[in-house]
Every structure is written in C-alpha cells, then in structure tokens.
Amino acid sequence: MQNGKLPERATLRDVARLAGVSEISVSRVMRRAPHISDALREKVVVAANTLGYTPNRVAGALKTATSNLVAVVLPSMSNEVFPEVLDGIESVLSGHGLCPVLGITQYDSGRELEVVRELLSWSPVGIILTGLDQDAAIRRILLHQNIPIVQIMDVEGTPLHAAVGIAHGQAARDAAELLIERGYRKPAYIGAWAERPSRSRIRRQAFEARLAERGHPLVTAQISAKKSSVQTGAEVTQALLATHPAVDAIFYANDDLAIGGMFHCMKSGLAIPGDVGLLGFNGISFGQAAPIQLATIQTPRFEMGKRAASLLIEKNAAKGLIVDLGYRISVGSSL
Amino acid sequence: MQNGKLPERATLRDVARLAGVSEISVSRVMRRAPHISDALREKVVVAANTLGYTPNRVAGALKTATSNLVAVVLPSMSNEVFPEVLDGIESVLSGHGLCPVLGITQYDSGRELEVVRELLSWSPVGIILTGLDQDAAIRRILLHQNIPIVQIMDVEGTPLHAAVGIAHGQAARDAAELLIERGYRKPAYIGAWAERPSRSRIRRQAFEARLAERGHPLVTAQISAKKSSVQTGAEVTQALLATHPAVDAIFYANDDLAIGGMFHCMKSGLAIPGDVGLLGFNGISFGQAAPIQLATIQTPRFEMGKRAASLLIEKNAAKGLIVDLGYRISVGSSL
DNA sequence: AGCGCTGTTGACAACGTTACCAATCTTGAT
DNA sequence: ATCAAGATTGGTAACGTTGTCAACAGCGCT
C-alpha cells in the first residue's frame, strides 16, 4: 500500500529546488499572488505536482498571525438541533475559505473550559459558543483573545460580543398563552435529560410562571433523567397521563419528546387533540409531516448558524450586537 | 465591551518576563513537563493567569511537526447519519485531546478536493473520509501525506489505508431476500436526491439484481430529485402507489423516506403491512418508536465513527485494515 | 544616454514555540 | 570532604512560511 520508507512531506524549499526558483516565488505562486510570470508559475506548478506538495498552513499561520479556522463549541451532536446549526455555520464558512474546528462539551462547563482553551490555542479567527452562561473563567479567557465572539441559541442575557438566537422565555410564555387561549385548563410539561440544556429550564420556568399568572397553574412537570428521544417521550407521556388523568395538554421540551407522546397516544387510542393536546418545541421535519401535524414552536436553527458565521466574518458587526431571529408558532393539528 | 486598544495576545516571552524565568520554563510548565519545581510552577501559573495567556499551538505544531487536529471530511450534515458518525468520532477524539476539523463536500468531488487540500494544510495527525471512491487526484494527494487515512461507510472496495463501514450491496441483497421470503412479489424502490450518496445507488442496483435473480423483478424505482425527508418520502410514495397500485412492498433508500411513506399510508388509510410492506434503511429512532415499528436495516453509525477514530489513533492498525461492522435487519411490524 | 516607471524575482528576518544540549544545583553515598 | 547521579533551569537554533525591502529587467519617454 505504501513502500516501507515514507517520504517526508515536501516543503516550499523542496519545490523551489526542483523548480530552480526561490522559495518565496513558490510561496507566491501557491497563494496566487500578483506579478508572477506564466513561465515561473508553470515551473512551480509542475514541481509542486510531482512532489505532491501541500502548503503548510501551520507555518503560514504562525508568520501571518491569522488562520482560516473558526472555533465552534457545541454542547452535543446527538439531537437534531446542533447538527443543523453546524450545517448553517459551515455553509457560510466554506464560502469564505474557513474551516470549523469543533469542540463538544456534553453540557459540562468543566469540559467547556478545556475545549475553549484547546480551540483558542489554534488561533482561530473567531469563536462561536452555545448559550450566554459561560463560567467566569471561560469569559475571562475569551475576552483576552483578540477575536470576535458569537454566542448562539439565546438572546435573553448579556453577550460577550454578539449573540444570535431566540428569546426562549418569551417563547414559553407564548406557549402558555396559546394553550389557555385554546381552552386548555390542566396543562403539564415534559422535559428530559435532567434539563441539561439550561435553555429548556428557562422555558419551563417561564411557562410555569405565565400559567400561574393566568390562573391555570401547571398540573405537573415531569423531567426524565434520560436523554431526549422519541422513546423517552412516549414513556414519560404514558407515565404522566397514568398518574395525572386530568391533564388536557402537554408542552414538551422538544419535538422528539412530543412525537414520542404522539406515538404513545396513537398506540393507546387517545385522541389528539380530543383527549390531550400536544405542543412541541423546535419544529423538526418529522413533526410537520406526521399524520397529526405536531403543534410546535419553530426555531430557525440553520439560519442561526448562518447568521452566527456571518457576524463572525464581518468583524465590525461582531461587537455588542444581539440578533433575535424569532420563532414561529405552528399550531398544527395536535392542539 | 473592550477598551479601544486591544491588547496583543500574550506570548511565552511575556509570561517569562513577568514571572522572571526563561521562556522554555514557561513552555515546560504549560506542557506539564517533568522536573519542574513547585516554586517555578507557581510563579509561571500566576503570571500566565494575570496575562490571560493561551499557548499558541500553531507555533508548537510547527516546531514539533505534529498537531492535535484530525481532518474529517463528510458529504453532508443535513440528515441523521453523518452527525451521528461525527458524534462517534468526536467521542473518541476528545478522550485523546484531539480536535476534529470539519470539511463538508455536499457530495461534490470538486469540493472534496478543495476541502481535502484545505484540511491537509493544517498538518492533521490523520484524516477520515467518506466512501472509497475518491478521485484519483485526491488519492494522490492523500498518499503523499504521511498520515493515517480512514475511509468510512463502505467496505466493498479497496481502501487507501483502512476502511470502517458496512457492505451495502450485501445489505440490499438481504433486503431483497427478506421481501421475497415474506411473500412479497411486486417490490418497488424509492430513493431521493438523485442518488447523490453513491452508496444508495449501489444498494438499489444490488437490490434490483437480486430481485431479478429470484424471479420477482423490481416493479419500479422512483428516485426523487429532492433531498431526502419525511415529506419527500410521503410525496413519492403517494405518486408511486398511484401509478403502480400492484406494488406490495417498498424498499427505501433511508428511514426518513420510509417514515414519510408510513405517514402517507396512515393518512390515506392504507394498511401496513396489509396493503403495502415498508422497509427502510439505517434504523433511526423515529422509525423504531413509531406506532407501526418500521422494518429497517440497522446501521451502526455512532460505532462507525468511534471505530474510525480509534483506528486513526492506533496508527499501526491504520494500514490495510478493513473493518466490516455489519448491519442488523430489524423486521419491525411494517413487513 | 539617462530617467522613471512597472513588473518580476530574490535575500533575509521574523512569527512563537520546542528539541537539544549545557549549566547549575541537590542529594546521598563513599 | 568528595564525587556521581539526578533534578532543575537556561541558551540557542531550528520548524516552514511570509512581510519587507532591495535588485534587476524591460519599457517608453525626454
């Protein structure tokens, strides 16, 4: 597959020697700098190809003190939300020759610190983080770097530089209003994974507070310790309805759980929305295409990634900006 | 947010001066090298903290000619498959202090070449690519680097170094056998996105070939130009059943499409599997939790990422190894 | 011929770090 | 007290690239 002695990776010097030109000329050809004669370019290109030369951006980045890397810190890759955000980020970055370097925190702020350190050590041109609630230690480090910082998901708080997201508390209050408006009087809430994403806790609390204000307090909130999944949603819904048969509507922390709830109802012959109304959060495609279209709060996840990356690139915009992308309540047919 | 004059990022030299020690000592403390007195360490840590020093790995990588970056080239982030693979990759890398640098090709081999160039220029310690069918130009460049290469998803072919995946052709032949065994005689196939992922084309062809061998040839294959989604699955299924009412079973390119088919049948009152049997591919959680459990071919996506990353790390193993992780046929209740 | 252009090429130093070697200081055994 | 072995610290030179400046050719003009 490969002969025993692996050839060292070719450098600018190797190419220069083979082409019979100076190193700097090779560098210029590689970077498509102006003022290069066709003859020189040709010689260099041939030499580079025969050696299989790949520029060493590590050296280049050291010299120029810039890179084409963007640090992206996400809490998880195992639900639909963050891959979509990342997709949005990547779609913009790739158009500008930038590469995302990824760090996953698993919702652990200790790991987040490590990950941020790690990523910053690569001199990224900017960093995208999730949420507004980083530890003081992380904030300190971030502000010592000289790069734009964009925090995504949330806008209810104070960003380090810029923030792109939605108002989760407001969304949850709207959810409460919607249920009451539709005549529901015994609302419940279902969450999962011990509310690891702090934004889901904020939503639950805002939901609960508004319901209380409107005189129809939350009947029960069941927060599973398991990770969010359709399966978990089905299980928790079953348990909740068994212990609280009076419940007439359930607001879920996300659509995965809500669809699980829907599947449970379908299996056990409960009418949606006749027996129980279901309201999800996020607006994933499964919910919208389901036989009973799931009522949900649509969040612009791909767009969020795109805007975050765009803000990072127009560096001037990256200071003190808060971009609230808003959400769209889709009433569906499950309410 | 930041005073007008941004402070330059602190270097080893700054820390050394402030701490009153040599640069190399600071370097050693930062790298937790052995033979450092507590007194020295203390001085350095204090100085580093007051300056908010972050090591510059770009310089370190240049000197040591190694990095902690792993190039990961994926075709897409917009279905469930690749985020899960990436999750698996990341779970292993993070345990070894390595960071994934991401490139998305959008199934475009021109972009793949660019992306590979880009990523390789950062001197990653290894590279993970999708599929075994890279262009000759890409293969040439890859083999000129001196790093382990792991190709994921597919094992039916010749890897550059190592491959981790499943046998797609075999899986599709098994699917054909399953349908016939269960008594289906008018099988159809539904795909999407113009079969951009070449693996889905391989599956269709193998499926078709085996059906023909068994004397029950494919009735029709409908390949939508749209991206795979539940919605697309529903639409194409409707169209297919309208024009080919005799079809008694459908094999889908993936579970998203299959669930769309399931939803369509539920809405339009078709019995599953009475009127039509459905067979998906991948085994995503929605299908397994659905009211009618989707029959599917379970693929180990997370595991694939894990194994790929592991192979990369144990460099000696990365030459010429083919790891077939296999699949599991889950008959569900949709057949 | 001499002048100032523009276009093209090269020499050299530097980016921030670490490998290598040398220097110094301890420690404990003789 | 002396010496060897080890622990701890520092000086210097790279890693591969690019910014800066300088050099030189060819051109048209006076």
XYZ file of C-alpha atoms (C1' of nucleotides) in Angstrom:
730
model
C 0.000 0.000 0.000
C 2.939 2.241 0.801
C 6.614 1.469 0.463
C 8.444 0.995 3.722
C 10.231 4.316 3.833
C 7.627 7.055 3.916
C 8.752 10.153 2.074
C 8.855 13.265 4.218
C 6.230 15.788 3.368
C 7.579 18.184 0.749
C 8.255 21.776 1.738
C 8.485 25.019 -0.113
C 12.240 24.533 -0.227
C 11.919 21.176 -1.961
C 9.627 22.607 -4.589
C 11.878 25.637 -5.049
C 14.943 23.474 -5.563
C 13.205 21.215 -8.057
C 11.791 24.159 -9.975
C 15.059 26.078 -9.816
C 13.472 29.172 -8.305
C 13.420 30.838 -4.913
C 11.230 29.706 -2.043
C 9.364 32.956 -1.928
C 8.375 32.571 -5.543
C 6.869 29.202 -4.837
C 5.017 30.728 -1.936
C 3.676 33.434 -4.187
C 2.510 31.019 -6.831
C 0.758 28.947 -4.206
C -1.016 31.963 -2.824
C -1.895 33.255 -6.287
C -0.105 36.487 -5.537
C 0.041 39.034 -8.379
C 3.062 39.788 -10.574
C 4.010 36.232 -11.420
C 5.097 35.383 -14.933
C 3.499 32.444 -16.659
C 6.882 30.813 -17.099
C 7.605 30.899 -13.382
C 4.123 29.736 -12.462
C 4.372 26.835 -14.852
C 7.717 25.651 -13.459
C 6.446 25.852 -9.910
C 3.163 24.110 -10.588
C 4.934 21.217 -12.282
C 7.404 20.826 -9.452
C 4.680 21.070 -6.812
C 2.626 18.413 -8.541
C 5.451 15.957 -8.941
C 6.269 16.292 -5.262
C 2.640 16.216 -4.166
C 3.305 19.412 -2.278
C 0.693 20.649 0.187
C 1.275 24.076 1.703
C 1.915 24.023 5.411
C -0.624 26.427 6.789
C 0.720 25.937 10.272
C 3.856 27.786 9.278
C 1.905 30.304 7.284
C -0.452 30.969 10.147
C 2.439 31.488 12.508
C 4.024 34.028 10.225
C 0.885 35.951 9.366
C -0.728 35.520 12.790
C -4.017 34.615 11.168
C -5.655 31.332 10.298
C -8.697 30.168 8.435
C -10.021 28.272 11.418
C -13.178 29.090 13.301
C -13.727 27.534 16.709
C -17.214 26.110 17.183
C -18.229 24.984 20.656
C -21.441 22.966 20.840
C -22.898 21.046 23.770
C -23.939 17.964 21.863
C -24.250 16.319 18.493
C -26.899 13.811 19.395
C -30.104 15.639 18.702
C -31.310 17.380 15.571
C -30.664 20.922 16.776
C -26.900 21.301 16.773
C -26.108 19.446 13.584
C -28.479 21.861 11.846
C -26.816 24.849 13.453
C -23.436 23.479 12.459
C -24.692 22.923 8.948
C -25.670 26.585 8.804
C -22.320 27.669 10.168
C -20.429 25.525 7.727
C -22.472 26.713 4.773
C -21.254 30.249 5.357
C -17.709 29.456 6.416
C -16.996 27.280 3.418
C -17.897 30.170 1.137
C -15.122 32.174 2.752
C -12.452 29.511 2.803
C -12.832 28.992 6.529
C -12.904 25.680 8.392
C -14.814 24.920 11.568
C -12.865 23.262 14.368
C -15.257 21.511 16.621
C -15.496 21.148 20.365
C -18.292 19.241 22.089
C -18.878 19.976 25.755
C -21.571 17.430 26.658
C -23.196 20.236 28.656
C -20.279 20.139 31.090
C -18.800 23.513 31.902
C -15.526 21.962 33.003
C -15.153 20.387 29.594
C -16.214 23.633 28.041
C -13.248 25.371 29.623
C -10.877 22.693 28.347
C -12.411 22.765 24.906
C -12.258 26.541 24.648
C -8.594 26.516 25.721
C -7.850 23.829 23.203
C -9.575 25.586 20.337
C -8.180 29.015 21.132
C -4.679 27.600 21.088
C -5.119 27.239 17.334
C -5.502 30.972 16.859
C -8.906 30.791 15.261
C -10.157 33.931 13.550
C -13.284 33.770 15.683
C -15.259 31.603 18.045
C -18.880 30.530 18.203
C -20.192 29.313 21.539
C -23.535 27.994 22.702
C -25.512 29.943 25.276
C -24.821 33.089 27.244
C -23.988 31.455 30.537
C -20.314 30.540 30.321
C -18.265 30.365 33.507
C -16.361 33.453 34.569
C -13.086 31.643 33.855
C -14.139 30.990 30.280
C -15.324 34.540 29.792
C -12.027 35.857 31.072
C -10.027 33.780 28.638
C -12.288 34.644 25.742
C -12.035 38.362 26.299
C -8.253 38.124 26.408
C -8.215 36.843 22.845
C -8.423 39.373 20.160
C -11.135 37.707 18.120
C -14.853 38.109 17.585
C -17.068 36.001 19.825
C -20.569 34.991 18.806
C -22.870 33.251 21.243
C -25.763 31.340 19.750
C -29.168 29.999 20.785
C -30.133 32.583 23.355
C -30.670 36.338 23.303
C -32.062 36.878 26.779
C -28.905 37.981 28.542
C -25.681 39.840 28.002
C -23.406 38.565 25.267
C -19.630 38.899 25.352
C -19.662 40.406 21.880
C -22.569 39.335 19.714
C -25.465 36.947 20.193
C -27.719 35.218 17.689
C -30.708 33.259 18.869
C -34.224 33.441 20.086
C -35.980 34.552 23.264
C -36.730 31.265 24.987
C -38.593 32.737 27.937
C -40.845 34.681 25.629
C -41.471 31.603 23.509
C -42.523 29.622 26.561
C -44.853 32.409 27.713
C -46.408 32.424 24.259
C -46.836 28.666 24.559
C -48.706 29.141 27.830
C -50.938 31.804 26.279
C -51.659 29.589 23.324
C -52.796 26.690 25.486
C -55.029 28.867 27.608
C -56.456 30.611 24.589
C -57.334 27.265 23.111
C -59.255 26.372 26.230
C -56.803 24.037 27.916
C -57.050 24.229 31.693
C -54.899 21.391 33.010
C -51.520 21.846 31.353
C -48.454 19.715 32.025
C -44.819 19.849 30.984
C -42.403 17.127 29.964
C -38.653 17.519 29.785
C -35.680 15.192 29.710
C -32.021 14.733 30.365
C -32.387 16.489 33.705
C -32.765 19.773 31.831
C -29.126 19.736 30.879
C -29.638 22.413 28.222
C -30.240 25.358 30.523
C -32.492 26.938 27.906
C -35.078 24.225 28.444
C -35.157 25.030 32.145
C -35.718 28.669 31.333
C -38.596 27.702 29.099
C -40.197 25.503 31.724
C -39.963 28.194 34.362
C -41.361 30.888 32.103
C -44.132 28.533 31.005
C -44.984 27.718 34.598
C -44.900 31.359 35.694
C -47.191 32.558 32.958
C -49.658 29.732 33.557
C -49.805 30.670 37.226
C -50.391 34.315 36.325
C -53.283 33.305 34.129
C -54.859 31.273 36.917
C -54.392 27.842 35.395
C -51.287 26.579 37.086
C -49.158 23.759 35.783
C -50.527 20.415 36.919
C -47.181 18.651 36.813
C -43.760 18.824 35.239
C -42.011 15.549 34.595
C -38.316 15.797 33.865
C -36.832 12.493 32.851
C -33.200 11.800 33.616
C -32.837 10.020 30.283
C -31.756 11.705 27.108
C -34.389 13.213 24.885
C -35.715 10.734 22.372
C -38.949 9.616 20.837
C -38.823 6.587 23.089
C -38.381 8.679 26.230
C -41.204 10.967 25.168
C -43.531 8.012 24.797
C -42.572 6.567 28.176
C -42.867 9.796 30.127
C -46.149 10.683 28.466
C -47.579 7.315 29.397
C -46.440 7.703 32.999
C -47.706 11.257 33.235
C -51.140 10.507 31.857
C -51.432 7.456 34.092
C -50.792 9.474 37.248
C -52.494 12.693 36.147
C -55.506 11.687 34.031
C -56.967 15.193 34.275
C -54.129 16.696 32.212
C -55.533 18.052 28.949
C -52.389 19.466 27.294
C -48.672 18.807 27.380
C -45.880 21.198 26.450
C -42.688 19.347 25.672
C -39.080 20.464 25.923
C -38.593 19.463 22.294
C -40.239 17.808 19.338
C -38.570 14.455 19.835
C -40.329 14.043 23.147
C -43.554 15.428 21.730
C -43.552 12.990 18.839
C -42.949 10.207 21.324
C -46.023 11.469 23.142
C -47.967 11.489 19.905
C -46.947 7.936 19.107
C -47.946 6.826 22.578
C -51.393 8.376 22.180
C -51.851 6.822 18.777
C -50.925 3.401 20.082
C -53.137 3.616 23.153
C -56.108 5.071 21.312
C -56.091 8.512 22.872
C -57.490 11.209 20.604
C -55.266 14.148 19.746
C -56.353 16.825 20.442
C -59.635 15.434 21.782
C -58.217 13.735 24.849
C -54.952 15.597 25.082
C -53.318 18.465 23.187
C -49.614 18.283 22.387
C -47.203 21.155 21.862
C -43.595 20.616 20.921
C -40.588 22.832 20.562
C -38.196 23.272 17.636
C -40.226 22.252 14.649
C -38.381 19.287 13.208
C -39.481 17.786 9.949
C -40.930 14.605 11.445
C -43.448 16.532 13.443
C -44.600 18.539 10.464
C -45.049 15.514 8.233
C -46.706 13.321 10.870
C -50.282 12.142 10.305
C -51.321 14.531 13.037
C -49.232 17.590 12.373
C -47.483 18.495 15.603
C -48.126 21.941 17.035
C -44.751 23.385 17.803
C -42.594 26.427 18.137
C -40.454 26.583 15.036
C -36.900 27.708 15.704
C -34.580 28.842 12.903
C -31.655 26.559 13.601
C -29.930 26.532 10.233
C -30.437 30.276 9.927
C -28.973 30.744 13.392
C -25.787 29.030 12.309
C -25.659 31.089 9.156
C -26.130 34.385 10.924
C -23.607 33.490 13.601
C -20.987 32.700 10.995
C -21.824 35.835 9.021
C -21.483 38.034 12.083
C -18.119 36.496 12.784
C -16.899 37.269 9.311
C -17.996 40.903 9.210
C -15.828 41.580 12.214
C -17.044 45.109 12.738
C -20.544 43.828 13.324
C -19.381 41.444 15.958
C -19.320 43.875 18.851
C -22.355 44.173 21.035
C -24.907 43.031 18.516
C -27.919 40.979 19.541
C -29.778 39.276 16.723
C -33.136 37.898 17.746
C -34.201 35.631 14.921
C -37.586 34.964 16.434
C -39.682 31.845 16.343
C -42.878 30.908 14.607
C -45.698 29.166 16.370
C -47.092 26.446 14.182
C -50.454 25.389 15.528
C -50.611 22.176 13.568
C -53.436 19.789 14.385
C -52.290 18.436 17.710
C -53.899 21.289 19.659
C -17.140 45.839 25.993
C -13.454 46.130 25.287
C -11.301 49.223 25.571
C -10.322 50.761 22.298
C -6.768 49.477 22.158
C -6.948 45.711 22.123
C -4.056 44.131 23.985
C -1.929 41.876 21.860
C -2.226 38.234 22.705
C 0.368 37.345 25.349
C 3.251 35.102 24.352
C 5.581 32.809 26.177
C 8.076 35.656 26.309
C 5.617 37.966 28.072
C 4.835 35.357 30.669
C 8.509 34.563 31.122
C 9.384 38.208 31.669
C 6.589 38.762 34.159
C 7.455 35.604 36.065
C 11.186 36.306 35.901
C 12.042 32.957 34.388
C 13.110 31.685 30.990
C 10.722 31.097 28.104
C 11.499 27.431 27.979
C 10.488 27.053 31.602
C 7.134 28.579 30.890
C 6.762 26.220 27.979
C 7.536 23.291 30.228
C 5.060 24.317 32.878
C 2.371 24.731 30.241
C 3.042 21.301 28.856
C 3.247 19.759 32.340
C 6.725 18.515 31.548
C 8.503 16.674 34.378
C 11.264 18.086 36.592
C 9.606 21.383 37.446
C 9.843 22.721 40.993
C 6.697 23.846 42.709
C 8.142 27.317 43.158
C 8.747 27.749 39.452
C 5.400 26.326 38.504
C 3.661 28.665 40.912
C 5.385 31.759 39.526
C 4.583 30.785 35.985
C 0.954 29.925 36.636
C 0.381 33.256 38.346
C 1.979 35.199 35.537
C 0.095 33.238 32.898
C -3.192 33.864 34.622
C -2.697 37.575 35.051
C -1.864 37.867 31.356
C -4.633 35.523 30.279
C -2.026 33.581 28.361
C -3.177 30.933 25.906
C -0.465 28.754 24.378
C -0.042 29.219 20.648
C -0.343 25.727 19.292
C 0.324 26.969 15.804
C 3.895 27.690 16.779
C 4.119 24.497 18.784
C 2.816 22.448 15.908
C 5.317 23.997 13.546
C 8.191 23.142 15.822
C 7.129 19.621 16.698
C 5.640 18.860 13.281
C 2.594 17.334 14.917
C -0.805 18.685 15.784
C -3.841 17.542 17.664
C -6.099 18.061 14.696
C -7.928 15.332 12.821
C -9.393 16.135 9.422
C -12.942 14.862 8.978
C -14.467 15.019 5.513
C -18.199 14.378 5.355
C -20.593 14.811 2.440
C -23.414 16.427 4.380
C -24.730 17.440 7.760
C -28.366 17.537 6.881
C -29.544 14.037 7.584
C -29.238 11.962 10.712
C -26.407 9.765 9.510
C -23.351 11.980 9.469
C -23.983 13.894 12.671
C -24.124 10.529 14.408
C -20.906 9.405 12.773
C -19.297 12.690 13.752
C -20.576 12.263 17.284
C -18.865 8.884 17.407
C -15.647 10.311 16.011
C -15.663 13.187 18.460
C -16.363 10.937 21.423
C -13.105 9.098 20.814
C -11.008 12.057 19.739
C -11.909 14.164 22.760
C -10.655 11.400 25.014
C -7.257 11.748 23.382
C -7.043 15.529 23.323
C -7.692 15.646 19.607
C -9.975 18.075 17.743
C -11.929 17.355 14.583
C -11.591 19.895 11.781
C -14.563 19.594 9.541
C -15.000 19.694 5.800
C -18.356 19.240 4.105
C -18.329 18.300 0.434
C -22.040 18.418 -0.444
C -21.392 15.243 -2.437
C -19.288 17.249 -4.883
C -15.943 15.725 -5.717
C -14.550 19.068 -6.821
C -15.310 20.498 -3.431
C -13.911 17.356 -1.871
C -10.561 18.052 -3.471
C -10.557 21.627 -2.208
C -11.634 20.557 1.238
C -9.008 17.851 1.469
C -6.302 20.309 0.387
C -7.518 22.814 2.912
C -7.616 20.353 5.773
C -4.306 18.737 4.957
C -2.623 22.116 5.007
C -3.179 22.121 8.762
C -0.976 19.074 9.223
C -3.625 16.935 10.843
C -2.457 13.755 12.532
C -4.882 11.791 10.427
C -7.823 12.081 8.084
C -11.233 10.463 7.954
C -13.056 10.490 4.618
C -16.416 9.230 3.480
C -16.604 6.471 0.916
C -13.994 4.574 -1.056
C -14.492 6.347 -4.360
C -12.372 9.478 -4.153
C -10.979 10.972 -7.353
C -7.509 9.965 -8.439
C -6.273 13.494 -7.739
C -7.473 13.278 -4.167
C -5.980 9.841 -3.679
C -2.657 11.053 -4.976
C -2.525 13.937 -2.552
C -3.618 11.812 0.355
C -0.960 9.210 -0.199
C 1.707 11.908 -0.339
C 0.894 12.897 3.229
C 2.445 10.874 5.910
C -0.675 10.293 7.961
C -3.167 7.504 8.510
C -6.244 7.604 6.302
C -9.521 6.014 7.339
C -12.414 5.753 4.928
C -15.831 5.270 6.446
C -19.271 3.985 5.423
C -18.286 1.413 2.857
C -16.187 -1.727 2.909
C -16.871 -3.083 -0.565
C -13.795 -1.792 -2.351
C -10.140 -1.031 -1.831
C -9.286 1.449 0.895
C -6.253 3.716 0.783
C -5.252 2.590 4.247
C -8.121 1.446 6.431
C -11.872 1.291 5.977
C -14.681 1.062 8.508
C -18.220 0.539 7.354
C -20.734 -1.940 6.161
C -21.328 -3.944 2.992
C -24.083 -2.006 1.285
C -24.506 -4.359 -1.647
C -24.882 -7.308 0.664
C -27.384 -5.421 2.800
C -29.517 -4.655 -0.248
C -29.405 -8.266 -1.394
C -30.523 -9.318 2.072
C -33.351 -6.818 1.802
C -34.439 -8.417 -1.457
C -34.328 -11.881 0.093
C -36.324 -10.703 3.070
C -39.113 -9.310 0.925
C -39.350 -12.424 -1.171
C -39.207 -14.690 1.845
C -42.097 -12.768 3.358
C -44.125 -13.381 0.246
C -43.892 -10.020 -1.448
C -43.975 -10.324 -5.218
C -44.279 -6.765 -6.533
C -41.434 -4.852 -4.920
C -40.590 -1.226 -5.613
C -37.786 1.105 -4.602
C -37.793 4.755 -3.563
C -34.742 6.951 -3.404
C -34.059 10.670 -3.343
C -31.642 13.464 -4.048
C -30.777 11.922 -7.389
C -28.865 9.203 -5.512
C -26.175 11.652 -4.594
C -24.719 9.314 -1.970
C -23.229 6.724 -4.250
C -23.834 4.058 -1.630
C -27.559 4.336 -2.149
C -27.130 3.682 -5.850
C -25.112 0.597 -5.048
C -27.885 -0.601 -2.793
C -30.559 -0.023 -5.396
C -28.617 -1.859 -8.056
C -27.850 -4.810 -5.797
C -31.474 -4.900 -4.678
C -32.682 -4.864 -8.249
C -30.197 -7.515 -9.373
C -31.088 -9.935 -6.633
C -34.814 -9.483 -7.193
C -34.328 -10.283 -10.848
C -32.313 -13.394 -9.977
C -35.130 -14.569 -7.753
C -37.696 -14.107 -10.484
C -39.621 -11.239 -8.963
C -38.158 -8.217 -10.684
C -38.445 -4.698 -9.387
C -41.716 -3.135 -10.480
C -40.390 0.409 -10.393
C -37.703 2.567 -8.847
C -38.597 6.183 -8.201
C -35.664 8.449 -7.489
C -36.756 11.912 -6.479
C -34.507 14.859 -7.246
C -35.390 16.424 -3.905
C -33.430 15.890 -0.731
C -34.394 13.002 1.475
C -37.006 13.978 4.012
C -40.149 12.662 5.572
C -42.097 14.985 3.330
C -40.385 13.730 0.191
C -40.960 10.141 1.263
C -44.665 10.804 1.650
C -44.934 12.501 -1.727
C -43.015 9.917 -3.679
C -44.850 7.058 -2.002
C -48.186 8.604 -2.928
C -47.101 9.082 -6.515
C -45.680 5.598 -6.764
C -48.741 3.852 -5.353
C -50.982 5.920 -7.580
C -49.211 4.863 -10.747
C -48.328 1.318 -9.653
C -51.202 0.059 -7.487
C -49.975 -3.521 -7.738
C -46.842 -2.767 -5.718
C -46.949 -4.706 -2.461
C -43.662 -3.660 -0.835
C -41.330 -0.693 -0.948
C -37.657 -0.610 -0.056
C -36.496 2.915 0.713
C -33.063 4.476 0.426
C -33.349 5.553 4.050
C -35.650 5.682 7.044
C -36.640 9.307 6.545
C -38.241 8.436 3.252
C -39.723 5.252 4.677
C -41.337 7.073 7.580
C -42.757 9.549 5.111
C -44.226 6.553 3.309
C -45.611 5.235 6.553
C -47.224 8.574 7.356
C -48.737 8.732 3.900
C -50.261 5.277 4.315
C -51.616 6.135 7.755
C -53.233 9.293 6.440
C -54.754 7.656 3.407
C -55.962 4.589 5.259
C -53.669 2.034 3.665
C -52.911 -0.908 5.936
C -49.288 -1.597 6.763
C -48.310 -4.311 6.088
C -51.686 -5.478 4.776
C -51.780 -3.278 1.700
C -48.120 -2.496 1.413
C -44.965 -3.532 3.275
C -42.340 -0.920 4.052
C -38.634 -1.461 4.545
C -36.292 1.345 5.451
C -32.563 1.721 5.775
C -30.460 2.979 8.676
C -32.626 2.386 11.713
C -33.222 5.814 13.155
C -35.018 6.224 16.431
C -38.238 7.621 14.960
C -38.850 4.505 12.967
C -38.342 2.248 15.940
C -40.678 4.207 18.184
C -43.386 4.733 15.579
C -46.830 3.219 16.166
C -46.044 0.748 13.431
C -42.437 -0.161 14.066
C -40.557 0.351 10.836
C -38.754 -2.646 9.384
C -35.282 -1.482 8.576
C -31.649 -2.309 8.213
C -29.913 -1.001 11.291
C -26.527 0.528 10.590
C -24.024 1.244 13.358
C -23.376 4.908 12.654
C -22.079 6.060 16.015
C -19.952 2.947 16.305
C -18.579 3.567 12.829
C -17.334 6.971 13.912
C -15.845 5.524 17.050
C -14.020 2.759 15.254
C -12.744 5.101 12.573
C -11.303 7.446 15.174
C -9.820 4.557 17.133
C -8.129 3.144 14.056
C -6.656 6.534 13.346
C -5.199 6.782 16.813
C -3.591 3.341 16.890
C -1.543 4.299 13.894
C -0.066 0.879 13.321
C -3.530 -0.526 12.784
C -4.294 2.019 10.127
C -2.648 0.221 7.260
C -4.728 -2.007 5.102
C -7.382 -2.878 7.635
C -11.000 -3.354 6.640
C -13.497 -3.327 9.470
C -16.931 -4.549 8.478
C -19.212 -3.559 11.308
C -22.196 -5.330 9.826
C -25.848 -4.408 9.970
C -28.843 -5.839 11.715
C -32.126 -6.418 9.987
C -34.952 -5.337 12.213
C -38.179 -6.778 10.893
C -40.414 -4.475 12.881
C -44.114 -4.604 12.095
C -44.185 -2.810 8.759
C -43.498 -6.011 6.795
C 22.080 58.186 -22.966
C 19.540 58.896 -18.924
C 15.273 58.879 -16.418
C 11.474 56.923 -14.001
C 8.208 53.639 -14.449
C 6.052 48.887 -13.830
C 6.580 44.106 -13.476
C 9.096 40.374 -11.754
C 12.283 37.938 -8.708
C 15.086 37.121 -4.626
C 17.536 37.675 0.237
C 16.680 37.986 4.834
C 14.483 38.179 9.127
C 10.853 37.068 11.876
C 6.400 34.657 13.762
C 6.125 31.626 18.961
C 7.274 27.518 20.152
C 10.171 23.334 21.463
C 14.365 19.915 20.850
C 18.807 19.687 22.107
C 22.493 20.437 24.796
C 24.855 22.714 28.535
C 24.987 24.626 33.120
C 23.887 24.661 37.777
C 22.163 22.918 41.992
C 20.821 18.920 45.198
C 21.298 14.755 47.302
C 23.256 10.845 49.246
C 26.849 7.530 49.303
C 31.694 6.893 49.893
C 35.009 16.356 52.275
C 34.319 14.417 47.625
C 32.055 12.712 43.803
C 28.489 10.730 40.904
C 23.867 10.780 39.714
C 19.907 13.017 39.359
C 16.893 17.048 39.378
C 16.143 21.557 37.772
C 16.917 25.580 34.804
C 18.523 28.191 30.756
C 20.681 29.369 25.887
C 20.409 28.587 21.167
C 18.814 27.058 16.949
C 15.621 25.492 14.350
C 10.400 24.343 12.312
C 8.156 26.346 7.141
C 6.231 30.116 5.930
C 5.609 35.206 4.521
C 6.366 40.598 5.066
C 9.689 43.848 3.930
C 12.927 45.628 1.292
C 16.079 45.515 -2.431
C 17.516 44.318 -7.087
C 17.019 43.985 -11.739
C 14.897 43.757 -16.335
C 12.289 45.913 -19.971
C 9.727 49.773 -21.497
C 8.699 54.396 -23.229
C 9.814 58.954 -22.704
C 12.724 63.155 -22.927
